[in-house]
Amino acid sequence: SIASSSACLGFEVKYITTNGTFSPERLITLSRHALKDLAHADMDASLAQLLTHVHVMHVHDTMSLVSTLQELEKECELATKQGRGVPKVVIVDSAAGLMSCDVG
């Protein structure tokens, strides 16, 4: 997955979940595949470090998603001004599901 590959490379990942189904265990399983060429000890260390790069945010409706994205934009602008890194990947899982609840 994009989240696991990016986190394995040391990039910060923001994972916005709309249905609460984010699973650290699943992320680690996917990451094991991405790290399959590492020695066992190196893989364990990389997997332990992996989750420190993934920041999960929970939203429950379209308005909270918009608000979360606006806050993330402000955080990125401030980080850029301060010379800090910004997330390389932002995942919304799943915007379509939120919108179907708002419409339905």
Short mmCIF file of C-alpha atoms in Angstrom, two decimals:
data_model
loop_
_atom_site.label_atom_id
_atom_site.label_comp_id
_atom_site.label_asym_id
_atom_site.label_seq_id
_atom_site.Cartn_x
_atom_site.Cartn_y
_atom_site.Cartn_z
CA SER A 1 0.00 0.00 0.00
CA ILE A 2 1.05 3.60 -0.40
CA ALA A 3 0.87 4.13 3.36
CA SER A 4 3.13 1.21 4.21
CA SER A 5 5.63 1.88 1.42
CA SER A 6 5.91 5.56 2.31
CA ALA A 7 6.23 4.90 6.04
CA CYS A 8 8.89 2.25 5.36
CA LEU A 9 10.87 4.93 3.53
CA GLY A 10 10.61 7.18 6.60
CA PHE A 11 8.03 9.58 5.19
CA GLU A 12 5.31 10.96 7.42
CA VAL A 13 1.86 9.65 6.49
CA LYS A 14 -1.48 11.12 7.55
CA TYR A 15 -4.20 8.48 7.38
CA ILE A 16 -7.72 9.87 7.71
CA THR A 17 -10.24 7.12 8.36
CA THR A 18 -13.96 7.72 7.97
CA ASN A 19 -15.18 4.35 9.17
CA GLY A 20 -12.70 3.48 11.91
CA THR A 21 -11.32 0.46 10.08
CA PHE A 22 -7.63 1.45 10.07
CA SER A 23 -5.66 -1.53 11.26
CA PRO A 24 -2.04 -1.24 12.40
CA GLU A 25 -1.80 -5.01 12.05
CA ARG A 26 -2.81 -4.84 8.38
CA LEU A 27 -0.31 -2.04 7.77
CA ILE A 28 2.46 -4.18 9.28
CA THR A 29 1.42 -7.17 7.16
CA LEU A 30 1.61 -5.06 4.01
CA SER A 31 4.92 -3.62 5.14
CA ARG A 32 6.46 -7.05 5.65
CA HIS A 33 6.07 -7.56 1.92
CA ALA A 34 7.73 -4.22 1.15
CA LEU A 35 10.61 -5.10 3.51
CA LYS A 36 10.99 -8.74 2.46
CA ASP A 37 14.62 -8.29 1.35
CA LEU A 38 15.83 -7.11 4.77
CA ALA A 39 17.39 -9.39 7.35
CA HIS A 40 14.96 -10.47 10.09
CA ALA A 41 16.44 -8.17 12.78
CA ASP A 42 16.43 -5.21 10.39
CA MET A 43 12.83 -5.94 9.44
CA ASP A 44 11.72 -5.99 13.08
CA ALA A 45 13.41 -2.64 13.71
CA SER A 46 11.89 -1.17 10.54
CA LEU A 47 8.40 -2.39 11.44
CA ALA A 48 8.71 -0.91 14.93
CA GLN A 49 9.73 2.42 13.40
CA LEU A 50 7.03 2.22 10.72
CA LEU A 51 4.09 3.01 12.95
CA THR A 52 5.78 6.15 14.27
CA HIS A 53 5.49 7.60 10.76
CA VAL A 54 1.75 6.93 10.38
CA HIS A 55 -0.63 9.33 12.10
CA VAL A 56 -4.26 8.24 12.12
CA MET A 57 -7.07 10.77 12.25
CA HIS A 58 -10.75 9.88 12.63
CA VAL A 59 -13.62 11.77 11.00
CA HIS A 60 -17.31 10.92 11.03
CA ASP A 61 -18.93 13.25 8.52
CA THR A 62 -18.11 15.49 5.59
CA MET A 63 -17.82 18.62 7.72
CA SER A 64 -15.30 17.00 10.08
CA LEU A 65 -13.33 15.81 7.04
CA VAL A 66 -13.22 19.34 5.61
CA SER A 67 -12.22 20.72 9.02
CA THR A 68 -9.47 18.09 9.42
CA LEU A 69 -8.07 18.85 5.96
CA GLN A 70 -8.08 22.58 6.71
CA GLU A 71 -6.21 21.98 9.98
CA LEU A 72 -3.74 19.77 8.15
CA GLU A 73 -3.16 22.54 5.61
CA LYS A 74 -2.45 25.02 8.44
CA GLU A 75 -0.04 22.55 10.10
CA CYS A 76 1.82 22.10 6.81
CA GLU A 77 2.08 25.84 6.23
CA LEU A 78 3.48 26.35 9.74
CA ALA A 79 5.89 23.44 9.38
CA THR A 80 7.14 24.86 6.08
CA LYS A 81 7.69 28.30 7.62
CA GLN A 82 9.61 26.68 10.49
CA GLY A 83 11.71 24.57 8.13
CA ARG A 84 10.20 21.30 9.32
CA GLY A 85 9.04 18.47 7.12
CA VAL A 86 5.47 17.99 6.05
CA PRO A 87 3.57 14.76 5.41
CA LYS A 88 4.45 13.23 2.06
CA VAL A 89 1.23 11.21 1.88
CA VAL A 90 -2.34 11.97 2.96
CA ILE A 91 -4.86 9.15 2.64
CA VAL A 92 -8.62 9.51 3.09
CA ASP A 93 -10.30 6.16 3.57
CA SER A 94 -12.98 6.64 2.28
CA ALA A 95 -14.37 10.01 1.22
CA ALA A 96 -17.01 8.35 -0.95
CA GLY A 97 -18.40 6.50 2.04
CA LEU A 98 -18.78 9.74 3.99
CA MET A 99 -20.53 11.51 1.15
CA SER A 100 -22.95 8.65 0.57
CA CYS A 101 -23.96 8.87 4.24
CA ASP A 102 -24.48 12.64 3.98
CA VAL A 103 -26.62 12.32 0.85
CA GLY A 104 -28.53 9.20 1.84
#
